[in-house]
Coordinates of C-alpha atoms and ligand atoms in Angstrom, one line a residue:
M1 CA -79.4 40.1 -88.3
N2 CA -79.5 42.5 -91.3
P3 CA -76.3 43.8 -92.8
F4 CA -75.3 47.2 -91.4
L5 CA -72.5 49.8 -91.4
Y6 CA -71.0 50.6 -88.0
S7 CA -68.9 53.8 -87.8
I8 CA -68.5 56.1 -84.8
P9 CA -65.6 58.2 -85.6
T10 CA -65.8 60.6 -82.6
K11 CA -62.8 60.6 -80.4
V12 CA -64.0 60.9 -76.8
Y13 CA -62.1 62.3 -73.8
F14 CA -64.2 61.1 -70.9
G15 CA -63.9 62.2 -67.3
E16 CA -62.3 65.0 -65.2
N17 CA -59.2 67.0 -66.0
Q18 CA -59.1 66.2 -69.8
L19 CA -59.4 69.8 -70.9
G20 CA -55.7 70.1 -71.3
H21 CA -56.2 68.2 -74.6
L22 CA -58.5 70.8 -76.0
G23 CA -56.0 73.2 -77.4
P24 CA -53.9 70.5 -79.3
E25 CA -57.1 68.8 -80.6
L26 CA -58.4 72.1 -82.0
A27 CA -55.0 73.0 -83.5
R28 CA -55.1 69.8 -85.5
F29 CA -57.9 71.4 -87.6
G30 CA -56.5 75.0 -87.9
Q31 CA -55.9 78.2 -86.1
R32 CA -59.2 80.1 -86.3
V33 CA -61.7 78.8 -83.8
L34 CA -65.4 79.7 -83.5
L35 CA -66.7 79.0 -79.9
T36 CA -70.5 78.5 -79.8
Y37 CA -72.5 78.4 -76.7
G38 CA -76.0 79.0 -75.2
G39 CA -77.6 81.5 -73.0
G40 CA -74.9 81.8 -70.4
S41 CA -74.8 78.7 -68.2
I42 CA -71.2 78.1 -69.2
K43 CA -70.2 81.6 -68.0
A44 CA -72.0 81.0 -64.7
T45 CA -70.2 77.7 -64.1
G46 CA -66.8 79.0 -65.0
L47 CA -66.4 76.5 -67.9
Y48 CA -66.2 79.4 -70.4
D49 CA -63.1 80.8 -68.6
R50 CA -61.4 77.4 -68.6
V51 CA -62.2 76.7 -72.3
V52 CA -60.9 80.2 -73.3
A53 CA -57.8 79.7 -71.3
E54 CA -57.0 76.5 -73.2
I55 CA -57.6 78.1 -76.5
R56 CA -55.3 81.0 -75.6
K57 CA -52.6 78.6 -74.3
A58 CA -52.6 76.9 -77.7
G59 CA -52.1 80.3 -79.4
L60 CA -55.4 80.0 -81.4
V61 CA -57.5 82.8 -82.7
L62 CA -60.8 82.9 -81.0
F63 CA -64.2 84.0 -82.3
E64 CA -67.5 83.6 -80.5
L65 CA -71.2 83.0 -81.2
P66 CA -73.1 83.2 -77.9
G67 CA -76.9 83.0 -77.3
I68 CA -77.9 79.8 -79.0
E69 CA -81.4 79.1 -77.8
P70 CA -82.9 75.8 -76.5
N71 CA -84.7 74.4 -79.6
P72 CA -82.1 76.3 -81.6
R73 CA -83.3 78.7 -84.2
V74 CA -82.3 78.9 -87.9
T75 CA -81.5 82.6 -87.2
S76 CA -78.5 81.5 -85.1
V77 CA -77.4 79.1 -87.8
R78 CA -77.5 81.8 -90.4
Q79 CA -75.5 84.2 -88.1
G80 CA -72.9 81.5 -87.4
A81 CA -72.5 80.4 -91.1
E82 CA -72.0 84.0 -92.1
L83 CA -69.4 84.5 -89.4
C84 CA -67.6 81.3 -90.6
K85 CA -67.4 82.6 -94.1
R86 CA -66.4 86.1 -93.2
E87 CA -63.7 85.1 -90.7
K88 CA -62.5 82.0 -92.5
I89 CA -63.1 79.8 -89.5
D90 CA -61.2 76.5 -89.5
V91 CA -62.8 74.7 -86.6
L92 CA -66.0 74.9 -84.5
L93 CA -66.1 74.4 -80.7
A94 CA -69.5 73.8 -79.3
V95 CA -69.7 74.1 -75.5
G96 CA -73.2 73.2 -74.2
G97 CA -76.1 70.9 -74.6
G98 CA -77.8 69.4 -77.6
S99 CA -79.1 72.7 -78.8
T100 CA -75.7 74.3 -79.0
I101 CA -74.2 71.3 -80.7
D102 CA -77.0 70.8 -83.2
C103 CA -76.9 74.5 -84.2
T104 CA -73.1 74.2 -84.6
K105 CA -73.5 71.2 -86.9
F106 CA -75.7 73.3 -89.3
I107 CA -73.4 76.3 -89.0
G108 CA -70.5 74.0 -90.0
A109 CA -72.5 72.8 -93.1
G110 CA -73.9 76.2 -93.8
A111 CA -70.3 77.5 -94.1
F112 CA -70.0 75.6 -97.3
Y113 CA -73.4 76.5 -98.7
D114 CA -74.1 79.7 -100.6
G115 CA -77.9 79.8 -100.1
D116 CA -80.0 80.0 -96.9
P117 CA -78.8 77.3 -94.4
W118 CA -82.5 76.5 -93.7
D119 CA -82.3 74.6 -97.0
L120 CA -80.0 72.1 -95.3
S121 CA -82.7 71.4 -92.7
T122 CA -85.6 71.1 -95.2
G123 CA -83.6 68.9 -97.6
A124 CA -83.9 71.5 -100.4
A125 CA -80.1 71.5 -100.5
K126 CA -77.9 68.5 -99.8
I127 CA -75.4 68.6 -96.9
A128 CA -72.1 67.9 -98.5
Q129 CA -69.3 69.3 -96.3
C130 CA -69.0 70.5 -92.8
L131 CA -66.3 72.3 -90.8
P132 CA -64.7 70.1 -88.2
I133 CA -66.6 70.2 -84.9
V134 CA -65.3 69.7 -81.4
T135 CA -67.7 69.6 -78.5
V136 CA -67.6 70.0 -74.7
L137 CA -70.9 68.6 -73.5
T138 CA -72.7 70.1 -70.5
L139 CA -76.0 68.2 -70.5
S140 CA -76.6 64.5 -70.8
A141 CA -79.6 64.0 -73.2
T142 CA -79.5 64.2 -76.9
G143 CA -76.4 62.3 -77.9
S144 CA -75.5 65.0 -80.4
E145 CA -72.0 64.8 -79.0
M146 CA -71.5 61.5 -80.9
D147 CA -74.1 61.4 -83.7
S148 CA -74.6 62.9 -87.1
G149 CA -77.9 64.6 -86.6
G150 CA -79.3 67.9 -85.5
V151 CA -82.7 69.6 -85.1
I152 CA -83.3 73.2 -86.1
T153 CA -86.4 75.4 -85.4
N154 CA -87.8 78.0 -87.8
L155 CA -90.1 80.3 -85.9
E156 CA -91.4 82.0 -89.0
T157 CA -92.6 78.8 -90.6
R158 CA -93.3 77.1 -87.2
E159 CA -91.2 74.1 -88.2
K160 CA -88.7 72.1 -86.3
L161 CA -86.8 69.8 -88.6
G162 CA -84.2 67.1 -88.0
N163 CA -81.6 66.3 -90.6
G164 CA -78.0 64.9 -90.6
H165 CA -75.0 63.7 -92.5
P166 CA -71.9 61.7 -91.5
V167 CA -69.8 64.8 -92.2
M168 CA -71.5 66.5 -89.2
V169 CA -70.4 63.9 -86.6
P170 CA -68.2 65.7 -84.0
K171 CA -64.5 64.9 -84.5
V172 CA -63.7 65.1 -80.8
S173 CA -66.0 65.3 -77.7
F174 CA -65.0 66.1 -74.2
L175 CA -67.4 64.3 -71.8
D176 CA -66.7 65.5 -68.3
P177 CA -69.5 64.5 -66.0
T178 CA -68.6 67.3 -63.6
N179 CA -69.7 69.8 -66.3
T180 CA -73.2 68.5 -65.7
Y181 CA -73.3 69.1 -61.9
T182 CA -75.2 72.4 -62.4
V183 CA -77.9 70.9 -64.6
S184 CA -81.2 71.5 -62.8
A185 CA -83.4 68.7 -61.6
Y186 CA -85.9 69.5 -64.3
Q187 CA -83.3 69.4 -67.2
T188 CA -81.9 66.2 -65.6
A189 CA -85.3 64.6 -65.8
C190 CA -85.9 65.9 -69.4
G191 CA -82.5 64.6 -70.4
A192 CA -83.2 61.2 -68.9
A193 CA -86.5 61.0 -70.8
D194 CA -84.7 61.8 -74.0
I195 CA -82.1 59.1 -73.5
L196 CA -84.9 56.6 -72.7
S197 CA -86.8 57.6 -75.8
H198 CA -83.8 57.2 -78.1
T199 CA -83.4 53.7 -76.7
L200 CA -87.1 52.8 -76.9
E201 CA -87.6 54.1 -80.4
V202 CA -85.2 51.3 -81.5
Y203 CA -86.1 48.7 -78.8
C204 CA -89.8 48.8 -79.6
N205 CA -89.6 46.7 -82.7
T206 CA -91.0 43.5 -84.0
E207 CA -88.1 42.4 -86.1
P208 CA -86.4 39.2 -84.9
D209 CA -84.4 39.8 -81.7
L210 CA -80.8 40.9 -81.6
E211 CA -80.1 39.5 -78.2
L212 CA -76.8 41.4 -77.6
L213 CA -78.4 44.7 -78.4
D214 CA -81.7 44.0 -76.7
G215 CA -79.9 43.2 -73.5
F216 CA -77.7 46.3 -73.9
M217 CA -80.7 48.6 -74.4
E218 CA -82.5 47.1 -71.4
H219 CA -79.5 47.8 -69.3
L220 CA -79.2 51.3 -70.7
V221 CA -82.7 51.9 -69.6
R222 CA -82.1 50.4 -66.2
T223 CA -79.1 52.6 -65.8
V224 CA -81.0 55.7 -66.5
V225 CA -83.9 54.6 -64.2
Q226 CA -81.3 54.0 -61.4
F227 CA -79.2 57.1 -61.8
A228 CA -81.4 60.0 -62.9
P229 CA -83.2 60.3 -59.5
V230 CA -79.8 60.1 -57.8
A231 CA -78.5 63.0 -60.0
Q232 CA -81.6 65.0 -59.1
R233 CA -81.2 64.4 -55.4
E234 CA -77.4 64.7 -55.4
P235 CA -76.4 66.9 -58.3
T236 CA -72.7 66.4 -57.7
N237 CA -72.8 62.6 -57.5
Y238 CA -70.1 61.8 -60.0
E239 CA -71.2 58.2 -60.6
A240 CA -74.7 59.2 -61.4
R241 CA -73.7 62.0 -63.7
A242 CA -71.1 59.8 -65.4
N243 CA -73.5 57.0 -66.1
L244 CA -76.1 59.4 -67.5
M245 CA -73.5 61.0 -69.7
W246 CA -72.2 57.8 -71.3
A247 CA -75.8 56.5 -71.6
S248 CA -76.6 59.7 -73.5
S249 CA -74.0 59.0 -76.1
W250 CA -74.6 55.3 -76.5
A251 CA -78.3 55.5 -76.9
I252 CA -78.1 57.2 -80.2
N253 CA -74.6 56.8 -81.7
G254 CA -75.8 54.0 -83.9
F255 CA -74.6 51.0 -82.0
V256 CA -77.9 49.8 -80.7
V257 CA -79.5 49.7 -84.1
G258 CA -77.6 46.7 -85.5
G259 CA -79.3 46.7 -88.8
R260 CA -82.8 46.8 -87.6
R261 CA -85.3 48.4 -89.9
Q262 CA -86.7 51.2 -87.8
A263 CA -88.9 54.3 -88.1
W264 CA -88.8 56.5 -85.1
S265 CA -92.3 57.5 -83.9
C266 CA -92.3 59.6 -80.7
H267 CA -89.5 61.9 -82.0
P268 CA -91.2 63.2 -85.2
I269 CA -94.4 63.6 -83.2
E270 CA -92.7 65.5 -80.4
H271 CA -90.8 67.7 -82.8
E272 CA -94.2 69.0 -84.1
V273 CA -95.3 69.7 -80.6
S274 CA -92.2 71.7 -79.7
A275 CA -92.3 73.5 -83.1
I276 CA -95.6 75.0 -82.1
Y277 CA -95.3 75.3 -78.3
D278 CA -91.5 75.5 -77.8
I279 CA -91.6 73.0 -75.0
T280 CA -88.5 71.1 -73.8
H281 CA -87.9 68.1 -76.0
G282 CA -87.5 65.5 -73.2
L283 CA -90.7 66.7 -71.5
G284 CA -92.7 66.2 -74.6
L285 CA -91.2 62.7 -75.0
A286 CA -92.0 61.8 -71.5
I287 CA -95.7 62.7 -72.0
L288 CA -95.9 61.0 -75.4
T289 CA -94.0 57.8 -74.9
P290 CA -96.2 55.8 -72.5
R291 CA -99.3 56.9 -74.5
W292 CA -97.7 55.8 -77.7
M293 CA -96.8 52.4 -76.1
E294 CA -100.3 52.0 -74.9
Y295 CA -101.6 52.8 -78.4
C296 CA -99.2 50.3 -80.0
L297 CA -100.1 47.5 -77.6
D298 CA -101.8 44.5 -79.3
A299 CA -101.2 40.8 -79.6
R300 CA -98.3 41.4 -82.0
T301 CA -96.4 44.0 -79.9
A302 CA -97.3 42.6 -76.4
P303 CA -94.4 40.1 -76.2
R304 CA -91.8 42.9 -76.7
L305 CA -93.5 45.3 -74.2
A306 CA -93.8 42.4 -71.7
R307 CA -90.1 41.6 -72.1
F308 CA -89.4 45.3 -71.4
A309 CA -91.6 45.2 -68.3
R310 CA -89.9 42.1 -67.0
N311 CA -86.3 43.0 -67.8
V312 CA -86.4 46.6 -66.9
F313 CA -88.9 46.9 -64.1
G314 CA -88.9 43.3 -62.8
V315 CA -92.5 42.7 -63.6
D316 CA -93.7 39.1 -62.8
P317 CA -92.6 36.8 -65.7
A318 CA -95.6 34.6 -65.1
L319 CA -98.1 37.3 -66.1
D320 CA -99.9 37.2 -69.4
P321 CA -97.9 39.3 -72.0
S322 CA -100.5 42.0 -72.4
V323 CA -101.0 42.3 -68.6
A324 CA -97.2 42.5 -68.1
A325 CA -97.0 45.0 -70.9
R326 CA -99.6 47.3 -69.3
E327 CA -97.8 47.0 -66.0
G328 CA -94.5 48.0 -67.7
I329 CA -96.1 51.0 -69.2
R330 CA -97.6 52.0 -65.8
R331 CA -94.2 51.7 -64.2
L332 CA -92.5 53.8 -66.9
S333 CA -95.2 56.5 -66.4
A334 CA -94.6 56.4 -62.7
F335 CA -90.9 56.9 -63.3
Y336 CA -91.5 60.0 -65.4
F337 CA -94.2 61.6 -63.5
E338 CA -93.7 60.5 -59.9
T339 CA -90.0 59.7 -59.5
L340 CA -88.7 62.4 -61.8
G341 CA -91.5 64.8 -61.1
L342 CA -92.3 65.8 -64.7
K343 CA -95.7 67.1 -65.7
S344 CA -97.8 64.3 -67.0
S345 CA -100.2 65.8 -69.6
F346 CA -100.5 68.3 -72.4
T347 CA -103.2 70.1 -70.4
A348 CA -100.6 70.7 -67.6
L349 CA -98.5 72.5 -70.2
G350 CA -101.4 74.6 -71.6
I351 CA -101.6 72.5 -74.8
D352 CA -105.1 71.9 -76.1
R353 CA -106.6 70.4 -79.3
T354 CA -106.2 73.6 -81.4
H355 CA -103.2 72.3 -83.4
F356 CA -103.7 68.5 -83.1
A357 CA -104.7 67.9 -86.8
H358 CA -101.9 70.1 -88.1
M359 CA -99.2 68.6 -85.9
A360 CA -100.4 65.1 -86.6
R361 CA -100.4 65.6 -90.3
K362 CA -96.9 67.1 -90.3
A363 CA -95.6 64.3 -88.0
C364 CA -96.4 61.6 -90.5
E365 CA -95.7 63.9 -93.4
G366 CA -99.2 63.3 -94.8
G367 CA -98.6 59.5 -94.9
T368 CA -97.8 56.9 -92.4
I369 CA -94.9 56.4 -89.9
H370 CA -94.0 52.7 -90.2
G371 CA -92.7 52.1 -86.7
F372 CA -93.7 49.8 -83.9
Q373 CA -97.3 50.2 -85.2
P374 CA -98.1 52.1 -88.4
L375 CA -99.2 55.6 -87.4
D376 CA -101.2 57.8 -89.8
Q377 CA -102.6 61.2 -89.0
K378 CA -105.7 59.8 -87.3
A379 CA -103.5 57.6 -85.1
V380 CA -101.3 60.4 -84.1
E381 CA -104.3 62.5 -83.2
T382 CA -105.6 59.7 -81.0
I383 CA -102.2 59.6 -79.2
F384 CA -102.5 63.4 -78.7
E385 CA -106.0 62.9 -77.2
M386 CA -104.5 60.4 -74.8
C387 CA -101.9 63.0 -73.7
L388 CA -104.5 65.6 -72.7
Ligands
NZQ401 O1 -78.3 77.9 -72.9 P1 -77.6 77.7 -71.6 O2 -77.4 78.9 -70.8 O3 -76.4 76.9 -71.8 O4 -78.6 76.8 -70.7 C1 -79.1 75.5 -71.1 C2 -80.6 75.5 -71.6 O5 -81.3 76.5 -71.0 C3 -79.2 74.6 -69.9 N1 -77.9 73.9 -69.6 C4 -77.1 73.2 -70.4 N2 -76.1 72.7 -69.7 C5 -76.2 73.2 -68.5 C6 -77.3 74.0 -68.4 N3 -77.7 74.6 -67.3 C7 -76.9 74.5 -66.2 N4 -75.8 73.7 -66.2 C8 -75.4 73.1 -67.3 N5 -74.3 72.3 -67.3 O6 -80.1 73.6 -70.2 C9 -81.1 74.2 -71.1 C10 -81.4 73.2 -72.2 O7 -80.3 73.0 -73.0 P2 -80.4 72.3 -74.5 O8 -79.1 72.3 -75.1 O9 -81.6 72.9 -75.2 O10 -80.9 70.8 -74.0 P3 -80.7 69.5 -74.7 O11 -79.3 69.0 -74.6 O12 -81.8 68.6 -74.2 O13 -81.0 69.7 -76.3 C11 -82.3 69.8 -76.8 C12 -82.3 70.0 -78.3 O14 -81.7 68.8 -79.0 C13 -82.6 68.3 -80.0 C14 -83.9 68.6 -79.4 O15 -85.0 68.5 -80.3 C15 -83.7 70.0 -78.9 O16 -83.8 71.0 -79.9 N6 -82.3 66.9 -80.2 C16 -81.1 66.6 -80.9 C17 -80.8 65.3 -81.2 C18 -79.6 64.9 -82.0 N7 -78.7 65.8 -82.3 O17 -79.3 63.8 -82.3 C19 -81.7 64.2 -80.9 C20 -82.7 64.5 -79.9 O18 -83.7 63.6 -80.1 C21 -83.2 65.9 -80.0 O19 -84.3 66.0 -80.9
ZN402 ZN1 -84.5 63.0 -78.5

């Protein structure tokens, strides 16, 4: 086990009827609150009214930034950072999914930066400070409610870049599974694929086993495999929504890493696809992940994939590792494309070879991703071909 730092400073209010704590929690950070949200789902569900009522009850001054897009744009970050500076905002309240929360993180950092906030995504400027962030999560997927990262899209440069800093970790997150009852079957499936990918990016590793964390990750995957279809069939099933919500946070809050050296592979690749085609992140991951596993499968990686197959999908332990590994990948594909009903190929999304070379080069930043298998541009292009 390598040395590591474990620090998850987000205070979580989990479950129903916790919103009464929102006003006092916001007030800890100041009086002037900027409420950020997406395209209107929180108004349709009534959550907006409940949140605003709590803010008013606490006597806080409310400002709003609506309209944050899925795959949030740098234009919204710029607008929000400006607003924070102009109105001397004390605390940010993000109500929504990962896009709203990610955008809010860069707004919070942008409030302390004099230049273009896009510099904070590209790394041209260092993230140093961030306004305190409180979140009310409405979609179980990204884990942004309990991590330090965010991903921003620049349509002009056709880039989608992830960056992060511990100062961006939300101070408080309200995780009420009932706020996800209205998430569509499609977004539920994409969210499940995202949670699985966060887990598999870490799990697919050839460093010596960390049994505690390997078992945890296998159970996390089993939990998502069990409950995502239930949530699709019965959107108001509390147990299903609650399990997905807590899985979302724990897949990416740092716990599962346990000092493993890791280089995520499917995520940088998917971000290039959604930068060009603006597809839903989880859908891109569902299409890429089984192909990436298949590409990575060799004598060195087979034992790990075979363990995954056995412990997650109950594949026969007597099978040869490479046979078991293939069967595990087949069952994962069946979960994404048959059980959850996601589209199974780039072709089905209208994506062809046009940008493969460009996307592959950018995904590995002109070099190599040193993940489960080393991936250079040619390797990523091969994986893209497998996705057609
Ligand atoms: O915009 P509104 O109207 O709110 O509608 C959203 C949006 O259309 C809707 N939605 C959210 N909650 C709902 C709901 N509809 C009905 N009822 C509800 N309760 O769902 C749509 C998608 O929302 P979005 O926030 O875009 O989804 P998600 O949470 O999957 O976030 C995706 C973004 O997060 C990034 C992705 O790249 C993508 O840009 N990621 C962030 C990460 C992080 N911070 O650590 C890691 C991830 O790997 C990921 O890259
Ligand atoms: Zn993700």
